[in-house]
Short mmCIF file of C-alpha atoms in Angstrom, two decimals:
data_model
loop_
_atom_site.label_atom_id
_atom_site.label_comp_id
_atom_site.label_asym_id
_atom_site.label_seq_id
_atom_site.Cartn_x
_atom_site.Cartn_y
_atom_site.Cartn_z
CA MET A 75 100.49 -65.72 -62.97
CA ASP A 76 101.07 -65.82 -58.82
CA PRO A 77 103.60 -68.14 -57.42
CA GLU A 78 101.91 -69.37 -54.33
CA VAL A 79 98.08 -69.32 -56.28
CA ILE A 80 99.37 -72.10 -58.78
CA SER A 81 101.98 -74.21 -55.33
CA SER A 82 98.94 -74.21 -53.57
CA PHE A 83 96.32 -74.96 -56.21
CA LEU A 84 98.98 -78.15 -57.18
CA SER A 85 99.09 -79.15 -53.65
CA ASP A 86 95.24 -78.99 -53.69
CA GLN A 87 95.71 -81.50 -56.79
CA ARG A 88 97.78 -83.73 -54.91
CA GLU A 89 95.47 -84.78 -53.22
CA ASN A 90 93.59 -86.55 -55.21
CA VAL A 91 96.38 -87.76 -57.83
CA PRO A 92 95.71 -91.93 -57.84
CA GLU A 93 98.54 -93.89 -56.45
CA GLU A 94 100.30 -95.12 -59.29
CA LEU A 95 101.27 -91.34 -60.64
CA GLN A 96 102.31 -89.26 -57.59
CA GLN A 97 105.75 -89.87 -58.73
CA SER A 98 105.00 -88.19 -62.11
CA PHE A 99 103.33 -85.42 -60.10
CA LEU A 100 105.83 -84.94 -58.05
CA ASN A 101 108.18 -84.97 -61.37
CA ILE A 102 105.31 -81.42 -62.75
CA GLU A 103 105.75 -79.41 -59.15
CA ASP A 104 109.47 -79.37 -59.17
CA PHE A 105 109.71 -78.84 -63.22
CA TRP A 106 107.55 -76.18 -62.67
CA ASP A 107 108.90 -74.47 -59.74
CA ARG A 108 112.45 -74.52 -61.96
CA LYS A 109 110.69 -73.07 -64.78
CA LEU A 110 112.14 -76.15 -66.57
CA TRP A 111 109.31 -75.34 -69.58
CA HIS A 112 110.01 -77.86 -71.82
CA GLN A 113 110.27 -80.65 -69.44
CA LEU A 114 106.97 -79.47 -67.42
CA THR A 115 105.88 -80.10 -71.29
CA ASP A 116 106.82 -83.46 -71.60
CA GLN A 117 106.03 -84.72 -68.62
CA LEU A 118 102.48 -82.91 -68.85
CA GLY A 119 102.00 -85.03 -71.80
CA GLU A 120 103.15 -88.17 -70.40
CA TYR A 121 100.56 -87.68 -67.48
CA PHE A 122 97.63 -86.46 -69.51
CA HIS A 123 97.74 -89.16 -72.01
CA ASP A 124 97.53 -91.76 -68.47
CA PRO A 125 94.56 -93.09 -68.77
CA ALA A 126 94.37 -92.86 -64.69
CA SER A 127 94.58 -89.13 -64.84
CA SER A 128 91.53 -88.14 -66.77
CA SER A 129 89.62 -86.55 -63.81
CA GLN A 130 91.79 -84.31 -63.77
CA ARG A 131 93.10 -82.74 -66.89
CA LEU A 132 90.80 -79.35 -67.13
CA ALA A 133 90.89 -78.53 -63.57
CA LEU A 134 95.07 -79.10 -64.53
CA PHE A 135 94.79 -77.63 -67.76
CA ASP A 136 92.50 -74.73 -66.75
CA GLY A 137 94.36 -73.94 -63.41
CA PHE A 138 97.20 -74.50 -64.23
CA ILE A 139 98.45 -75.47 -67.92
CA LEU A 140 96.71 -72.15 -69.13
CA ASN A 141 98.74 -69.44 -66.55
CA PHE A 142 102.37 -70.45 -68.36
CA ALA A 143 100.46 -71.10 -71.87
CA GLU A 144 102.65 -68.69 -73.47
CA LYS A 145 106.35 -70.02 -72.46
CA ILE A 146 105.73 -73.60 -73.59
CA ASN A 147 105.44 -75.15 -77.51
CA GLN A 148 101.98 -73.58 -78.25
CA LEU A 149 101.41 -77.38 -80.46
CA LYS A 150 102.41 -79.48 -77.82
CA PHE A 151 99.72 -76.39 -75.79
CA ILE A 152 97.14 -77.32 -78.26
CA SER A 153 97.60 -81.87 -77.42
CA LEU A 154 97.24 -80.97 -73.68
CA GLY A 155 93.89 -79.13 -74.31
CA LEU A 156 92.67 -81.84 -76.47
CA LEU A 157 93.36 -84.05 -73.79
CA ALA A 158 91.37 -82.28 -70.95
CA ALA A 159 88.89 -81.64 -73.85
CA THR A 160 87.95 -85.34 -73.92
CA GLN A 161 86.56 -84.89 -70.33
CA CYS A 162 84.28 -81.95 -70.85
CA PRO A 163 80.53 -82.91 -70.29
CA ASP A 164 79.33 -82.99 -74.32
CA ASP A 165 80.50 -81.30 -77.35
CA HIS A 166 78.77 -78.16 -77.06
CA HIS A 167 81.41 -76.88 -73.91
CA ARG A 168 83.68 -78.60 -75.60
CA LEU A 169 83.62 -77.34 -78.49
CA ALA A 170 83.86 -73.56 -76.48
CA LEU A 171 87.16 -74.41 -74.84
CA LEU A 172 88.25 -75.58 -78.39
CA THR A 173 87.19 -72.26 -80.10
CA ARG A 174 89.06 -70.62 -77.36
CA LEU A 175 91.84 -72.48 -77.87
CA THR A 176 91.80 -71.75 -81.10
CA GLU A 177 91.78 -67.78 -80.59
CA LYS A 178 94.52 -68.02 -77.94
CA VAL A 179 97.22 -69.34 -80.81
CA ASN A 180 96.44 -67.46 -83.68
CA LYS A 181 99.14 -65.66 -84.31
CA PRO A 182 101.39 -65.33 -86.69
CA SER A 183 104.76 -67.64 -84.83
CA SER A 184 101.88 -70.57 -84.40
CA GLN A 185 99.91 -70.83 -87.64
CA ASP A 186 100.46 -74.82 -86.46
CA ALA A 187 99.09 -75.41 -83.96
CA TYR A 188 95.83 -72.83 -85.05
CA VAL A 189 95.55 -75.09 -87.39
CA TYR A 190 95.72 -77.77 -85.09
CA ALA A 191 92.89 -76.33 -83.10
CA LEU A 192 91.08 -75.37 -85.66
CA VAL A 193 90.82 -79.39 -86.97
CA ALA A 194 89.63 -80.03 -83.53
CA THR A 195 87.00 -76.70 -83.59
CA SER A 196 85.71 -78.36 -86.62
CA GLU A 197 85.57 -81.79 -85.69
CA VAL A 198 83.36 -81.52 -82.88
CA LYS A 199 81.35 -78.50 -85.13
CA LEU A 200 80.88 -82.39 -87.40
CA ARG A 201 79.47 -84.10 -84.43
CA LEU A 202 77.74 -81.13 -83.61
CA GLU A 203 76.34 -81.69 -87.11
CA ASP A 204 77.41 -78.37 -88.10
CA LEU A 205 78.96 -78.98 -92.12
CA ASP A 206 78.93 -75.71 -93.49
CA ASP A 207 80.84 -74.18 -90.18
CA ALA A 208 83.29 -77.88 -89.86
CA ARG A 209 83.58 -76.67 -93.65
CA LYS A 210 84.61 -74.01 -93.02
CA ASP A 211 87.01 -74.01 -90.29
CA LEU A 212 88.49 -77.15 -92.92
CA ASP A 213 89.24 -74.61 -95.85
CA LYS A 214 90.91 -71.77 -93.94
CA ALA A 215 92.98 -74.87 -92.28
CA GLU A 216 93.71 -76.56 -95.60
CA SER A 217 94.49 -72.66 -97.38
CA ILE A 218 97.12 -72.02 -94.19
CA LEU A 219 98.28 -76.09 -94.50
CA ASP A 220 99.64 -74.97 -98.02
CA THR A 221 101.79 -72.34 -96.86
CA PHE A 222 103.88 -74.76 -94.95
CA ASP A 223 106.98 -76.28 -96.65
CA SER A 224 106.99 -78.99 -93.62
CA VAL A 225 104.51 -79.13 -90.73
CA GLU A 226 104.39 -82.13 -87.66
CA THR A 227 102.84 -85.48 -88.76
CA GLU A 228 99.82 -85.30 -86.39
CA VAL A 229 98.60 -81.84 -88.10
CA HIS A 230 98.06 -83.56 -91.56
CA ALA A 231 96.67 -86.62 -89.63
CA SER A 232 94.31 -84.80 -87.98
CA PHE A 233 92.90 -82.22 -91.07
CA TYR A 234 92.75 -85.62 -93.03
CA ARG A 235 91.43 -87.74 -90.93
CA THR A 236 88.57 -84.96 -90.18
CA ASN A 237 88.48 -84.07 -93.63
CA ALA A 238 86.92 -87.99 -94.39
CA SER A 239 84.93 -87.79 -91.74
CA TYR A 240 83.78 -84.13 -93.58
CA TYR A 241 83.15 -86.20 -96.55
CA GLU A 242 81.87 -89.30 -95.46
CA ALA A 243 78.89 -86.79 -94.03
CA LYS A 244 78.50 -85.44 -97.25
CA ALA A 245 78.43 -89.29 -98.96
CA ASN A 246 81.33 -87.64 -101.00
CA PHE A 247 83.02 -91.48 -101.83
CA ALA A 248 85.86 -90.53 -104.11
CA ALA A 249 87.07 -87.78 -101.16
CA TYR A 250 86.40 -89.70 -98.60
CA TYR A 251 88.62 -92.24 -99.79
CA LYS A 252 91.13 -90.15 -100.90
CA ASN A 253 91.36 -88.38 -97.82
CA ALA A 254 91.31 -91.27 -95.61
CA LEU A 255 94.07 -92.61 -97.49
CA LEU A 256 96.18 -89.54 -96.82
CA TYR A 257 95.30 -89.62 -93.27
CA LEU A 258 96.56 -93.50 -93.14
CA ALA A 259 99.77 -92.94 -94.17
CA CYS A 260 100.01 -90.03 -92.09
CA ILE A 261 100.14 -91.89 -89.03
CA ASP A 262 101.13 -95.27 -87.70
CA LEU A 263 98.53 -98.16 -87.87
CA LYS A 264 99.50 -99.38 -84.81
CA SER A 265 97.95 -96.97 -83.18
CA LEU A 266 94.59 -97.92 -83.93
CA THR A 267 92.90 -100.13 -82.35
CA LEU A 268 92.12 -103.86 -84.27
CA MET A 269 88.12 -102.59 -84.56
CA GLU A 270 88.99 -99.50 -86.17
CA LEU A 271 91.51 -100.99 -88.30
CA ARG A 272 88.56 -103.30 -89.86
CA LYS A 273 86.21 -99.80 -89.45
CA ARG A 274 88.50 -97.71 -91.67
CA ALA A 275 88.70 -100.63 -94.21
CA TYR A 276 85.02 -101.21 -94.75
CA ASP A 277 84.66 -98.35 -95.17
CA LEU A 278 87.33 -97.09 -97.51
CA SER A 279 86.27 -100.10 -99.43
CA VAL A 280 82.72 -99.18 -99.70
CA ALA A 281 83.51 -95.93 -100.64
CA ALA A 282 85.96 -97.55 -103.52
CA LEU A 283 82.81 -99.66 -104.78
CA VAL A 284 79.98 -97.01 -105.65
CA SER A 285 82.17 -93.66 -106.13
CA ASP A 286 81.31 -93.30 -109.79
CA SER A 287 84.99 -92.15 -110.52
CA ILE A 288 87.81 -94.47 -108.83
CA TYR A 289 88.00 -96.84 -110.86
CA ASN A 290 91.41 -97.56 -109.49
CA PHE A 291 91.55 -99.51 -106.65
CA GLY A 292 95.32 -100.46 -106.74
CA GLU A 293 96.59 -98.24 -103.24
CA LEU A 294 94.14 -99.99 -101.40
CA LEU A 295 94.88 -103.05 -102.87
CA LEU A 296 98.06 -102.79 -101.72
CA HIS A 297 97.05 -101.07 -98.63
CA PRO A 298 97.73 -103.55 -95.39
CA ILE A 299 94.60 -102.32 -93.88
CA LEU A 300 92.44 -104.30 -96.18
CA GLY A 301 94.27 -107.54 -93.81
CA SER A 302 92.15 -106.72 -91.04
CA LEU A 303 89.72 -108.03 -92.95
CA ASN A 304 90.25 -111.24 -93.50
CA GLY A 305 88.56 -113.75 -90.96
CA THR A 306 85.89 -111.00 -90.34
CA GLU A 307 82.51 -111.12 -91.52
CA HIS A 308 83.46 -108.48 -94.02
CA ALA A 309 85.34 -110.37 -95.09
CA TRP A 310 83.17 -110.84 -98.80
CA LEU A 311 84.20 -107.38 -99.05
CA ARG A 312 88.14 -107.65 -99.59
CA ASP A 313 87.41 -110.21 -102.48
CA LEU A 314 84.86 -108.34 -104.00
CA LEU A 315 87.69 -105.78 -104.44
CA PHE A 316 89.44 -107.79 -105.71
CA ALA A 317 87.00 -109.23 -107.96
CA PHE A 318 86.65 -105.75 -109.23
CA ASN A 319 89.81 -105.25 -110.02
CA ARG A 320 90.20 -108.21 -112.04
CA GLY A 321 87.28 -108.12 -113.94
CA ASP A 322 85.61 -111.28 -112.56
CA LEU A 323 82.69 -111.92 -113.61
CA GLY A 324 82.07 -115.09 -112.62
CA ALA A 325 83.44 -114.05 -108.77
CA TYR A 326 81.45 -110.86 -109.00
CA ASN A 327 78.00 -113.67 -109.51
CA VAL A 328 79.49 -115.74 -106.47
CA LEU A 329 79.58 -112.49 -103.82
CA GLU A 330 76.51 -110.98 -105.18
CA ALA A 331 75.06 -112.13 -102.82
CA ASN A 332 76.61 -110.40 -99.97
CA LEU A 333 75.77 -107.06 -101.45
CA LYS A 334 72.34 -107.06 -98.80
CA LYS A 335 74.74 -107.03 -95.84
CA CYS A 336 75.49 -103.55 -96.83
CA SER A 337 72.39 -101.16 -97.19
CA LEU A 338 74.94 -98.84 -99.91
CA LEU A 339 76.19 -101.28 -101.57
CA GLU A 340 72.69 -102.68 -102.70
CA GLU A 341 71.12 -99.23 -103.66
CA HIS A 342 73.62 -99.04 -105.64
CA LYS A 343 73.58 -102.52 -106.81
CA THR A 344 72.63 -101.81 -111.09
CA PHE A 345 75.65 -99.58 -111.14
CA LEU A 346 77.60 -101.67 -108.84
CA TRP A 347 77.40 -104.34 -112.05
CA GLN A 348 78.39 -101.33 -114.59
CA LYS A 349 81.41 -101.03 -113.22
CA ILE A 350 82.28 -103.99 -113.06
CA SER A 351 81.62 -104.77 -116.64
CA LEU A 352 83.74 -101.71 -117.13
CA SER A 353 86.12 -103.64 -115.47
CA ALA A 354 85.38 -107.04 -117.54
CA LEU A 355 86.13 -104.96 -120.50
CA THR A 356 89.60 -103.18 -119.31
CA GLU A 357 90.88 -106.50 -118.39
CA ALA A 358 90.05 -107.92 -121.85
CA VAL A 359 91.76 -105.88 -123.07
CA PHE A 360 94.15 -105.90 -120.82
CA ARG A 361 94.99 -109.56 -121.84
CA ARG A 362 95.09 -109.08 -125.02
CA PRO A 363 98.76 -107.86 -126.75
CA PRO A 364 99.01 -104.43 -128.13
CA HIS A 365 98.91 -105.71 -131.80
CA ASP A 366 95.52 -107.52 -130.99
CA ARG A 367 93.54 -104.94 -130.11
CA ALA A 368 90.98 -104.35 -132.65
CA MET A 369 87.75 -106.03 -130.94
CA THR A 370 84.50 -106.95 -132.44
CA PHE A 371 81.91 -105.75 -130.76
CA ALA A 372 80.32 -109.22 -130.48
CA THR A 373 83.77 -110.65 -128.79
CA ILE A 374 82.92 -107.65 -126.14
CA SER A 375 79.82 -108.66 -125.72
CA LYS A 376 81.79 -112.26 -125.15
CA GLU A 377 83.89 -111.33 -122.45
CA THR A 378 81.54 -108.65 -120.71
CA HIS A 379 78.19 -110.69 -120.83
CA VAL A 380 76.58 -107.50 -121.94
CA GLN A 381 74.32 -106.92 -124.55
CA PRO A 382 75.11 -106.21 -127.84
CA GLN A 383 73.13 -103.43 -128.13
CA GLU A 384 75.06 -102.27 -125.13
CA ILE A 385 78.24 -102.31 -126.09
CA GLU A 386 79.00 -98.88 -127.78
CA ILE A 387 77.45 -97.13 -124.98
CA LEU A 388 79.76 -99.47 -122.39
CA ILE A 389 82.86 -98.58 -124.70
CA MET A 390 82.00 -94.41 -124.94
CA LYS A 391 82.03 -94.55 -120.91
CA ALA A 392 85.72 -95.94 -120.84
CA LEU A 393 86.89 -93.85 -123.07
CA SER A 394 85.33 -91.01 -121.45
CA LEU A 395 86.45 -91.77 -118.29
CA GLY A 396 89.72 -92.75 -119.04
CA LEU A 397 89.87 -96.31 -118.56
CA LEU A 398 90.43 -96.94 -122.34
CA ARG A 399 92.17 -95.17 -125.25
CA GLY A 400 91.43 -95.09 -128.94
CA SER A 401 88.75 -95.29 -131.25
CA ILE A 402 84.70 -96.56 -132.43
CA ASP A 403 83.97 -97.99 -135.86
CA GLN A 404 80.58 -98.16 -136.00
CA VAL A 405 79.42 -99.33 -138.73
CA ALA A 406 82.05 -102.41 -139.21
CA GLU A 407 81.39 -102.56 -134.71
CA ILE A 408 84.71 -102.79 -134.19
CA ALA A 409 87.03 -100.63 -131.48
CA ARG A 410 90.41 -100.27 -131.98
CA ILE A 411 92.37 -99.48 -128.46
CA ASN A 412 95.74 -98.61 -128.60
CA TRP A 413 96.01 -97.30 -124.09
CA VAL A 414 94.49 -99.02 -121.48
CA GLN A 415 95.00 -97.93 -117.78
CA PRO A 416 97.17 -99.30 -115.66
CA LYS A 417 96.26 -101.71 -112.69
CA VAL A 418 98.12 -103.61 -109.69
CA LEU A 419 98.36 -107.03 -110.35
CA ASP A 420 97.34 -110.38 -108.53
CA MET A 421 99.31 -113.17 -109.42
CA LYS A 422 97.21 -114.81 -112.09
CA GLN A 423 97.49 -111.43 -114.41
CA ILE A 424 101.17 -111.05 -113.35
CA ASP A 425 101.43 -114.72 -114.94
CA ASN A 426 98.94 -114.05 -118.10
CA MET A 427 102.06 -110.75 -118.15
CA ARG A 428 104.98 -113.55 -118.18
CA LEU A 429 103.44 -115.38 -120.90
CA ARG A 430 103.04 -112.28 -123.22
CA LEU A 431 106.29 -111.45 -122.35
CA LYS A 432 107.92 -114.64 -123.50
CA ASP A 433 105.68 -114.71 -126.54
CA TRP A 434 107.35 -111.34 -127.40
CA ASP A 435 111.53 -112.35 -127.04
CA SER A 436 110.16 -115.69 -129.43
CA SER A 437 109.18 -112.73 -132.31
CA VAL A 438 111.63 -110.78 -131.28
CA ASN A 439 114.48 -114.34 -131.48
CA GLN A 440 112.12 -115.01 -134.72
CA LEU A 441 112.97 -111.63 -136.87
CA GLY A 442 116.72 -111.71 -135.44
CA HIS A 443 116.94 -115.25 -137.42
CA TRP A 444 115.27 -114.23 -140.01
CA ILE A 445 116.38 -111.59 -140.51
CA GLU A 446 120.27 -112.63 -139.87
CA GLY A 447 119.24 -115.04 -143.01
CA VAL A 448 118.08 -112.50 -145.48
CA GLY A 449 121.15 -110.80 -145.34
CA LYS A 450 124.05 -112.80 -144.89
CA ASP A 451 127.66 -112.03 -145.08
CA VAL A 452 125.56 -107.92 -145.35
CA TRP A 453 124.07 -109.47 -141.65
CA ALA A 454 126.40 -107.95 -139.04
CA ALA A 455 126.26 -109.57 -136.03
#
């Protein structure tokens, strides 16, 4: 690291600096001269984040930052490298740069930076459709993340975002749903553009609906990102999720015509009917008080609009998925349910629960009065 060579390099670069960034660049030179590594790193981060610096990032990173990489925070070093990599001509050049950086920080003292770089490398491999190698990198990153007591949220966010992209490419809807929600939990939603918010909300909604293992949308229904669909051409998707949550067959029939707007939902149309039928069944059970959950097949057929000969299969499916617990009397054609999976309630469902609590309170009062009347003097208040 020859100081004269670097000073000469910075002087040459200064000639190409936009006028609005001149002071920032002078600060970079000053901090470099005084070897104030922390201040220099922060100033470089501020400079690189400015869109006006885009044309210089790669040159500054290769000709300047790499010369003192070991002296600065390694996670911030990788962050600067990622910003520089955005200026690579294509993903193949970008992969070569990130692979080099990944190897550079693969040391016991900088495993957080190694994971960050490894995940960024896997993200490029995903774009190049090298899914197998991307999965290997993500698995390696996950195994290291599991050993950390704590790590910067940007590292976790990067991992969950890229992991979600991998599962989206593999059409693993449940895994995508889980990782996308974990990603959103690691970031400030204000850091995403409106277009990014709407795309993520759309993808999450579709994944929740077509997944054969997600029957409780509570976390998504409560997430503010779902509100980004309001007033858009995909607003019906939000309404559809709420219809599924409350097992509303009438609302589903109204919204069903929209399924053709999404090829994935159209392909799963038969499955979606089965899924809303299961939701209608759990809702029918939920509305009943605990002492009145022995339901005939005929009653279930009426509540779910499922053919009588298919009711037993429907109940068995609900039991196998853990949506309900209970037993089936095949001879008497009665399902005795003793538990239903909890879920997020809308205002109508909350009002139904309020009425049930009032009935319960009334029953308790009646029992108290009866005991007091029968016990007379024996009863002690």
